[in-house]
mmCIF file of C-alpha atoms and ligand atoms in Angstrom:
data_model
loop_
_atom_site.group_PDB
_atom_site.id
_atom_site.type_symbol
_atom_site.label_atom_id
_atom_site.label_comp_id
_atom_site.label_asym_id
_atom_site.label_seq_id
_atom_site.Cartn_x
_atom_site.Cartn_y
_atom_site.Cartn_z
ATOM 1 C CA UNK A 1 49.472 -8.266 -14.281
ATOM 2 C CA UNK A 2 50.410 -9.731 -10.929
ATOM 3 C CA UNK A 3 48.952 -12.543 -8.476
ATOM 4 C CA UNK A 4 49.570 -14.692 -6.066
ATOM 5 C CA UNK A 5 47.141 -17.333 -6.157
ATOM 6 C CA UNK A 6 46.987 -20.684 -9.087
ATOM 7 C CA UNK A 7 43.309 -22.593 -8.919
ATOM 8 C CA UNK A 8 43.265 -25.872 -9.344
ATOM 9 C CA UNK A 9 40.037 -27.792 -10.425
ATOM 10 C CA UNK A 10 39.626 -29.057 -7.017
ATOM 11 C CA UNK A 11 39.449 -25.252 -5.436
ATOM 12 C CA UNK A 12 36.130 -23.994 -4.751
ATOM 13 C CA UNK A 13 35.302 -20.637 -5.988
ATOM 14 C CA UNK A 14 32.561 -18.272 -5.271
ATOM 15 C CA UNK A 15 32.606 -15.205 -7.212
ATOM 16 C CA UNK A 16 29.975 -11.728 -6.270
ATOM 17 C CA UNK A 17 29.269 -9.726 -9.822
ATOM 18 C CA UNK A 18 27.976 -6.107 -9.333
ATOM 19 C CA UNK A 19 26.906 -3.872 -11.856
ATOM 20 C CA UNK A 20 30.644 -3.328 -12.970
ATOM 21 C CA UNK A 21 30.829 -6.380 -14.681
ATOM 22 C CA UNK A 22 28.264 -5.131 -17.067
ATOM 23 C CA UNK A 23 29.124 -1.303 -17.905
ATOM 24 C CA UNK A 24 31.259 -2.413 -20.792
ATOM 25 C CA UNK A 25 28.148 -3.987 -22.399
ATOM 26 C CA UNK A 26 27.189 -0.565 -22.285
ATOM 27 C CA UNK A 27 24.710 -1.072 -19.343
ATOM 28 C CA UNK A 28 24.920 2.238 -16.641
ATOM 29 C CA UNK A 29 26.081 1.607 -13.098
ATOM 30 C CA UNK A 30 23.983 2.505 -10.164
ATOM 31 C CA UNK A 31 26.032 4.866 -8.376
ATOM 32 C CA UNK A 32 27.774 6.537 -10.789
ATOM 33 C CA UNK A 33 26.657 10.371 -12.261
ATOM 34 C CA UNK A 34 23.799 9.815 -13.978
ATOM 35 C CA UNK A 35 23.579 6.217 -12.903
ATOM 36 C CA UNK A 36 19.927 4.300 -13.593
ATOM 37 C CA UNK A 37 17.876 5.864 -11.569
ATOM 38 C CA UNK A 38 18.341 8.561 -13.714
ATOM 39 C CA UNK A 39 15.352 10.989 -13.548
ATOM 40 C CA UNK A 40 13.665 8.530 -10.659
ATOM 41 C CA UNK A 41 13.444 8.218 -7.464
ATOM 42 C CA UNK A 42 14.375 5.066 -6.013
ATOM 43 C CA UNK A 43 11.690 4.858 -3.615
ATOM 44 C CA UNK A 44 8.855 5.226 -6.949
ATOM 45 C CA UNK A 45 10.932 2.899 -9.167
ATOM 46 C CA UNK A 46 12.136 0.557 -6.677
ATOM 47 C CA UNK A 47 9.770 -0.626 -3.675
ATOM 48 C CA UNK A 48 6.999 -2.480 -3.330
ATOM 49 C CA UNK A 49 5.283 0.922 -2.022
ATOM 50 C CA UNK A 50 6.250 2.660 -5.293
ATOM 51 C CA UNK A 51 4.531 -0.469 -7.361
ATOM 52 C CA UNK A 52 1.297 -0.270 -5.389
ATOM 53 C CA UNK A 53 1.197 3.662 -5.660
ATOM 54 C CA UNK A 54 2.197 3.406 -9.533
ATOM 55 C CA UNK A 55 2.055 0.397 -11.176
ATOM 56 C CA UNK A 56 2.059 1.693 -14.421
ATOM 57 C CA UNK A 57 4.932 3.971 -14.062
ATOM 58 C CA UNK A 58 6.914 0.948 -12.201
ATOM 59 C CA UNK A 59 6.292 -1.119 -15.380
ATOM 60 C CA UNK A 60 7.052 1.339 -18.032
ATOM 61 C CA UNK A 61 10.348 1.933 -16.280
ATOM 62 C CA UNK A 62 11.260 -1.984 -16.211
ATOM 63 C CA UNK A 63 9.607 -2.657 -19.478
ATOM 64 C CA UNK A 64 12.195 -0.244 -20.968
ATOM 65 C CA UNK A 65 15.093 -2.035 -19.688
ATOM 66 C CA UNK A 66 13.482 -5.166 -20.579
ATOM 67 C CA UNK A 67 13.463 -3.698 -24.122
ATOM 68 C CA UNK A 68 17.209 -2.542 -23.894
ATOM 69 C CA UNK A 69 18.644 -5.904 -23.119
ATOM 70 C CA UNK A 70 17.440 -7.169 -26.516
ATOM 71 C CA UNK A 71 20.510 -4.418 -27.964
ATOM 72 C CA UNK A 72 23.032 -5.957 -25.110
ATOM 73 C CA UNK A 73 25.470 -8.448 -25.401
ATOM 74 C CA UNK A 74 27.926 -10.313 -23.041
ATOM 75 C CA UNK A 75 31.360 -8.547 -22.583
ATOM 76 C CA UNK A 76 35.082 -10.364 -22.134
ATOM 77 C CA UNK A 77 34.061 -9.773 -18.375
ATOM 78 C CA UNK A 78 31.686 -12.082 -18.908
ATOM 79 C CA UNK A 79 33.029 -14.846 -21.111
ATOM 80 C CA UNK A 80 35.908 -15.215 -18.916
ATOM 81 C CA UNK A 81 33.714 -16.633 -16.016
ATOM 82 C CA UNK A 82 32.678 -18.896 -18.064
ATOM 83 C CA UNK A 83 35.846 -20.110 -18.600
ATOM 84 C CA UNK A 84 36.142 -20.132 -15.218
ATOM 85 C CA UNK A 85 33.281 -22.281 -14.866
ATOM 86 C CA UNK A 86 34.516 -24.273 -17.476
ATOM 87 C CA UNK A 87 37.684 -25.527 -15.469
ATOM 88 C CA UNK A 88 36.240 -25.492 -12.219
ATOM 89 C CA UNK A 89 32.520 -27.268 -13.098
ATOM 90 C CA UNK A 90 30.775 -28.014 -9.972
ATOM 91 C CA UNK A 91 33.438 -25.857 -7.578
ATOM 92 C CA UNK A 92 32.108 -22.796 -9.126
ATOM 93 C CA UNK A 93 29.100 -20.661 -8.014
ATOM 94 C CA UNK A 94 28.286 -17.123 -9.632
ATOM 95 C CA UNK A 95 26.410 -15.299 -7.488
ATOM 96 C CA UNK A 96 24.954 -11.600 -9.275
ATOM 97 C CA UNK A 97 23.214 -8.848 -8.010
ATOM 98 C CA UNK A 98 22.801 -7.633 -11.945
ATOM 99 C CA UNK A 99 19.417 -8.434 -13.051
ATOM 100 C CA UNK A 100 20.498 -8.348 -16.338
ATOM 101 C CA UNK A 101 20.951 -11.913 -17.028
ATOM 102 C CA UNK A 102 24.189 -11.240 -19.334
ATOM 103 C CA UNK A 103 25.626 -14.668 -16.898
ATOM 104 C CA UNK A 104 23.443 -16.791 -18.786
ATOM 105 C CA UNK A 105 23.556 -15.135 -22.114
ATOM 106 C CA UNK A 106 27.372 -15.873 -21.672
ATOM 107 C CA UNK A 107 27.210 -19.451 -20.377
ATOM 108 C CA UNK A 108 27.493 -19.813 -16.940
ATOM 109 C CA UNK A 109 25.380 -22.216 -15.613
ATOM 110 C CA UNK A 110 25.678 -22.186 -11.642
ATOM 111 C CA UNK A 111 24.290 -18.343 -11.358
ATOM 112 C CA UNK A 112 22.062 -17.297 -8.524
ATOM 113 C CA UNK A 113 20.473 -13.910 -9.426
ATOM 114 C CA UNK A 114 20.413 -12.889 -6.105
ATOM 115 C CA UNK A 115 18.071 -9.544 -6.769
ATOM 116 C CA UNK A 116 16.065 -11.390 -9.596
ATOM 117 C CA UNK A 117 15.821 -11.012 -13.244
ATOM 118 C CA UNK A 118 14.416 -7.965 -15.753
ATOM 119 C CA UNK A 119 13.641 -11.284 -18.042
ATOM 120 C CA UNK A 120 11.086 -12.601 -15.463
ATOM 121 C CA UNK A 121 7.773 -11.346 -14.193
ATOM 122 C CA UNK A 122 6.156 -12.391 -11.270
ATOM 123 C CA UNK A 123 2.036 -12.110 -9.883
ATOM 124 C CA UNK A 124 2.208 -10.358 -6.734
ATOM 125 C CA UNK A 125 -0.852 -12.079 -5.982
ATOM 126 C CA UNK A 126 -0.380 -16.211 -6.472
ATOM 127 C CA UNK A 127 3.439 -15.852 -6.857
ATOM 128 C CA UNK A 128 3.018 -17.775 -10.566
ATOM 129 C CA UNK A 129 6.465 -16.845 -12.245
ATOM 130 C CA UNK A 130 6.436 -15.740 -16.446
ATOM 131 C CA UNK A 131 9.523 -15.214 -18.788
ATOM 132 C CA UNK A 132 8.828 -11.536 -20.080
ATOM 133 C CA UNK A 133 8.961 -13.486 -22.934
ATOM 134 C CA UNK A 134 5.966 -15.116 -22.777
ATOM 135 C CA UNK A 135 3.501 -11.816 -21.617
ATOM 136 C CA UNK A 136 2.367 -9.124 -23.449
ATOM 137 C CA UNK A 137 3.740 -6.496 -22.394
ATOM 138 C CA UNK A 138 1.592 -3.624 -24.421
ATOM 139 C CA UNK A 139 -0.848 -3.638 -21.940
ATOM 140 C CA UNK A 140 0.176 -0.960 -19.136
ATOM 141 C CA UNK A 141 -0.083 -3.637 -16.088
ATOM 142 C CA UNK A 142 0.048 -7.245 -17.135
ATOM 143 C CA UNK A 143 -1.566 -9.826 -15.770
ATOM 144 C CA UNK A 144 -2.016 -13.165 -14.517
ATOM 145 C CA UNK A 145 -3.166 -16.028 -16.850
ATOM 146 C CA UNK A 146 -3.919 -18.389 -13.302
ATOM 147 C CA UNK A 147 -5.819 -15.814 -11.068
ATOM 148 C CA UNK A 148 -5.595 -12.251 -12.825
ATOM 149 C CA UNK A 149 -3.468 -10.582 -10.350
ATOM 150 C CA UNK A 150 -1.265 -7.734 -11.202
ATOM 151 C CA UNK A 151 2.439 -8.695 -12.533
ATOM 152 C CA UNK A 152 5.045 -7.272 -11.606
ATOM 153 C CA UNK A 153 8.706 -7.520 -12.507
ATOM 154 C CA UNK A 154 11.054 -10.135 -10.726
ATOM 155 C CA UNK A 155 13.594 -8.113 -9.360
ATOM 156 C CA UNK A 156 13.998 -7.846 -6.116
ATOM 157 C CA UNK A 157 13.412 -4.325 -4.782
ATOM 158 C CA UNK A 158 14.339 -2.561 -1.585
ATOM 159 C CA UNK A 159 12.685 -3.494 1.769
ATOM 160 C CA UNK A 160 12.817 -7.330 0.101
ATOM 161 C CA UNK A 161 14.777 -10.211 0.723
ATOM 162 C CA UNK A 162 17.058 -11.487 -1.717
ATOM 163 C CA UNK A 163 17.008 -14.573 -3.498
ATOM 164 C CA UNK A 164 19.177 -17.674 -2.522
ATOM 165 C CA UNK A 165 20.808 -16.448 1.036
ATOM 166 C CA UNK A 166 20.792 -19.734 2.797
ATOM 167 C CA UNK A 167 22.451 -21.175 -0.020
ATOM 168 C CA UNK A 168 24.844 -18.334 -0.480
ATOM 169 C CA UNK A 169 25.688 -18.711 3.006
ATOM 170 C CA UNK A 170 26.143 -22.869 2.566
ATOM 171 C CA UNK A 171 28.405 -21.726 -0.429
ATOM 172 C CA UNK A 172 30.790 -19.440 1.228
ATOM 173 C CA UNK A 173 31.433 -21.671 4.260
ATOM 174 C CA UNK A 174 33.155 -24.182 1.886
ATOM 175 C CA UNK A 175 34.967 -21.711 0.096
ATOM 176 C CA UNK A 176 38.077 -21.596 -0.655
ATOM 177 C CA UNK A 177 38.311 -18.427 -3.003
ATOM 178 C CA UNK A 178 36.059 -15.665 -2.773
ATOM 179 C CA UNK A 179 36.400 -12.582 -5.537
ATOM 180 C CA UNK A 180 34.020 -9.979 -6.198
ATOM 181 C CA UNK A 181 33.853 -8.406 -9.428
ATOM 182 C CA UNK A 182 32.529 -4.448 -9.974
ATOM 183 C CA UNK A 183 30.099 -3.916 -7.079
ATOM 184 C CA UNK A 184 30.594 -0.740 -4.891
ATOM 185 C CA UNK A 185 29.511 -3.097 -1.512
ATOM 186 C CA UNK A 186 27.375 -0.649 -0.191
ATOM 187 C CA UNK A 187 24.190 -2.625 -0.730
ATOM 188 C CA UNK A 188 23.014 -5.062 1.849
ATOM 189 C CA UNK A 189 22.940 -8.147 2.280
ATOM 190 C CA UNK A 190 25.730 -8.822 -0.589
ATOM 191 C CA UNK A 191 27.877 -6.405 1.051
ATOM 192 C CA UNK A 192 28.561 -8.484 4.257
ATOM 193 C CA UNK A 193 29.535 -11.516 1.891
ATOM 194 C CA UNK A 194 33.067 -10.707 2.124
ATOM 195 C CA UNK A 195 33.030 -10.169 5.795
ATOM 196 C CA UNK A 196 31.268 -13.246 6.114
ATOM 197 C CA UNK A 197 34.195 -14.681 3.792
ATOM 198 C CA UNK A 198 37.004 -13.712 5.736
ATOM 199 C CA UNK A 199 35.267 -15.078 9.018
ATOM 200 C CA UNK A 200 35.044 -18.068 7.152
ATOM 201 C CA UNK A 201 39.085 -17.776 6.227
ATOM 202 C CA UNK A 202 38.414 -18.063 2.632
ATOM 203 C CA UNK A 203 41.057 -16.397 -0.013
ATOM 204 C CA UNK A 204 39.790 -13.148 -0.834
ATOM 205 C CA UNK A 205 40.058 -11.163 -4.358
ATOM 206 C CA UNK A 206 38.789 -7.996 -5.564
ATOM 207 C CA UNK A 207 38.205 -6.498 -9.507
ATOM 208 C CA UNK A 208 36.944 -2.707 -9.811
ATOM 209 C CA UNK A 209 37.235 0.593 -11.545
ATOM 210 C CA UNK A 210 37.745 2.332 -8.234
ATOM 211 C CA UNK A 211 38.640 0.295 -4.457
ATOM 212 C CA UNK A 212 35.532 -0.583 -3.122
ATOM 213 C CA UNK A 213 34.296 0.518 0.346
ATOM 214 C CA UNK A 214 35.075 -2.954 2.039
ATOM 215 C CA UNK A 215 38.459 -3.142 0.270
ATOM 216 C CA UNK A 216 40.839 -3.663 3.429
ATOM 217 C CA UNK A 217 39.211 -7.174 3.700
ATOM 218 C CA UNK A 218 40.110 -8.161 -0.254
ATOM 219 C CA UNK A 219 43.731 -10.351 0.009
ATOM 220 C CA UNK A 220 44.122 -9.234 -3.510
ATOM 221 C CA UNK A 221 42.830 -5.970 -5.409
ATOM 222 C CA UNK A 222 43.128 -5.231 -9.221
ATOM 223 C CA UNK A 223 41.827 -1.876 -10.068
ATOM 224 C CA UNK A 224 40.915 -1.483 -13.178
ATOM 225 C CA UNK A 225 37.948 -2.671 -16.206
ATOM 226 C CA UNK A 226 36.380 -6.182 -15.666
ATOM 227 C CA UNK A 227 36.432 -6.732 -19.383
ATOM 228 C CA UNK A 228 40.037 -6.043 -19.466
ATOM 229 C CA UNK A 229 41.443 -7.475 -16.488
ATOM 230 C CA UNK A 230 39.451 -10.654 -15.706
ATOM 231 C CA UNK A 231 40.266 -11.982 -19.440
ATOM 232 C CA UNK A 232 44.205 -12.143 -18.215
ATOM 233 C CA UNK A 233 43.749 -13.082 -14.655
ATOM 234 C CA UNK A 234 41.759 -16.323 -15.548
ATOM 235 C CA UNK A 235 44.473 -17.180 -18.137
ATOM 236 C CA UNK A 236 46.762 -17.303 -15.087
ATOM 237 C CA UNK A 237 44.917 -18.636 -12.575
ATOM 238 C CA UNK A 238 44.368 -21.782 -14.857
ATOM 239 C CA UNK A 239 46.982 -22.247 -16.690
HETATM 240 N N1 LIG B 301 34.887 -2.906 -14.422
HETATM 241 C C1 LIG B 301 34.905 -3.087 -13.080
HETATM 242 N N2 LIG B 301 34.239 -2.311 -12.212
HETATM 243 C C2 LIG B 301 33.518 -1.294 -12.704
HETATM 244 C C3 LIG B 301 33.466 -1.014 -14.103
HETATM 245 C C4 LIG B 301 34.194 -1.874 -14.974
HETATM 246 N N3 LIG B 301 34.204 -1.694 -16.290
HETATM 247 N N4 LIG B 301 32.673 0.082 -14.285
HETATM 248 C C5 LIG B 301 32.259 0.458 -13.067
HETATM 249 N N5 LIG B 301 32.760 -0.352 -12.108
HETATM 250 C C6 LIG B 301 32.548 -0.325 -10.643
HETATM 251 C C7 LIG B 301 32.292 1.043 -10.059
HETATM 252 O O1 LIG B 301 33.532 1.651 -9.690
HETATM 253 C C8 LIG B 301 31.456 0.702 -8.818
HETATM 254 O O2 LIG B 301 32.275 0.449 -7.683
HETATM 255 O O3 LIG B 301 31.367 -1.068 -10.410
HETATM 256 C C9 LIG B 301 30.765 -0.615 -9.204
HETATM 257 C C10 LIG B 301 29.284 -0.493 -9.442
HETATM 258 O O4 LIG B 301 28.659 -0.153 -8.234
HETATM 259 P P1 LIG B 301 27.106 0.164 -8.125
HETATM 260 O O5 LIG B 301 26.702 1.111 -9.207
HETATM 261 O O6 LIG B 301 26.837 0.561 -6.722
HETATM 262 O O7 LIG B 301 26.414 -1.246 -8.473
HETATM 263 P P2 LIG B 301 26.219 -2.523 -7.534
HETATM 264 O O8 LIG B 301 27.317 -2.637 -6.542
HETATM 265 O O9 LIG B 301 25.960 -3.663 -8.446
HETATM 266 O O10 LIG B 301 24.884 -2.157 -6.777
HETATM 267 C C11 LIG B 301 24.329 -3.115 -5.908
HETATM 268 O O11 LIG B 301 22.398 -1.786 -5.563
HETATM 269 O O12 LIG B 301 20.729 -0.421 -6.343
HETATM 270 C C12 LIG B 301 21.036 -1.688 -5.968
HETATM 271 O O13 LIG B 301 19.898 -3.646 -6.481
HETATM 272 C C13 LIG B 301 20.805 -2.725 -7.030
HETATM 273 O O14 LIG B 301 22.043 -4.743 -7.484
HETATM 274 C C14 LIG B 301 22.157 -3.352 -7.227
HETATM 275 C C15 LIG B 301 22.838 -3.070 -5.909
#
């Protein structure tokens, strides 16, 4: 294992997760054979046209992996951003498209869940946000305790606009590192984060199974498993 750059606690790091970071959890990819869509369309599963037209379906499919979380833990991936956060503190932001909430489970503390979370519900009519936790979920739709609108699940779907994106921006002017981690950058907005990086002149750094599509603008690429490769690389980036 090879790279040029050493943080120190003063450097201010942004990193990107993608659904990479949690495949060795056991949790399936998007894009990959077979990925989760599995036997749905995205367009039923994940729009707000596909909730109005089905809200039953739409909440059977996110109830389900709601329900598989509770058999998914963190992975080394994982555990070694926390140790990044750990040396950098306040310089670090973790910014996920995974709506798995595995960051948290971990430890990280400065996560924006850009596309939402599976452990949060939201009414689509008053906008009153519930931890899954806290609903019943046997009922096929659930719904509102304030004003009995429908809930629905608080992930962001296409044809919506993602969570946090002034504040994303804010955070990658001031950069000075910039790494994504297992995302194929093919979905927008978080896709234009590393151009946006490089315009900004930050460092960047790339981890993934295969080179992503934006790869030319990465300063450093490591090909290969999250869980294996991040564990080493934040030994010697703060050591
Ligand atoms: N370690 C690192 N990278 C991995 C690993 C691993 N163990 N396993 C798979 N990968 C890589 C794949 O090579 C692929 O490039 O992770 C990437 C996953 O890409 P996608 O399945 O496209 O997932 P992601 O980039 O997170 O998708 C973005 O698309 O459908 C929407 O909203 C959804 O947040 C999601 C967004």
């Amino acid at each position: 294992m090879h790279t040029k750059y050493k943080f120190n606690p003063e450097n201010k790091l942004v990193v990107l997760t993608g659904a990479g970071i949690s495949a060795e959890s056991g949790l399936k990819t998007f894009r990959d054979n077979n990925g989760l869509w599995e036997n749905h369309n995205v367009e039923e599963v994940a729009t707000p046209q596909g909730f109005r037209q089905n809200p039953k379906m739409v909440w059977r499919f996110y109830k389900d992996r709601y329900n598989q979380l509770k058999n998914v833990k963190p992975n080394p991936g994982h555990y070694a951003l926390v140790d990044l956060e750990n040396y950098l503190q306040d310089n670090f932001t973790l910014i996920t498209q995974n709506v798995d909430g595995l960051h948290l489970v971990a430890g990280n503390k400065n996560v924006l869940e850009m596309h939402g979370s599976l452990r949060k519900s939201l009414c689509s009519k008053c906008n009153t946000y519930y931890d899954m936790e806290s609903i019943d979920l046997d009922v096929p739709i659930p719904r509102c305790e304030r004003c009995g609108g429908n809930l629905r699940p608080d992930v962001v779907w296409f044809g919506e606009i993602p969570y946090f994106l002034d504040e994303i921006e804010l955070k990658l002017r001031s950069a000075d590192f910039f790494m994504v981690v297992g995302t194929s950058g093919v979905v927008y907005p978080a896709a234009q984060f590393l151009q946006l990086a490089k315009i900004f002149g930050t460092n960047t750094i790339g981890i993934n199974l295969a080179a992503p599509e934006n790869v030319r603008l990465l300063d450093e690429f490591h090909r290969g498993k999250a869980g294996e490769i991040l564990p080493q690389l934040v030994k010697l980036w703060t050591n």
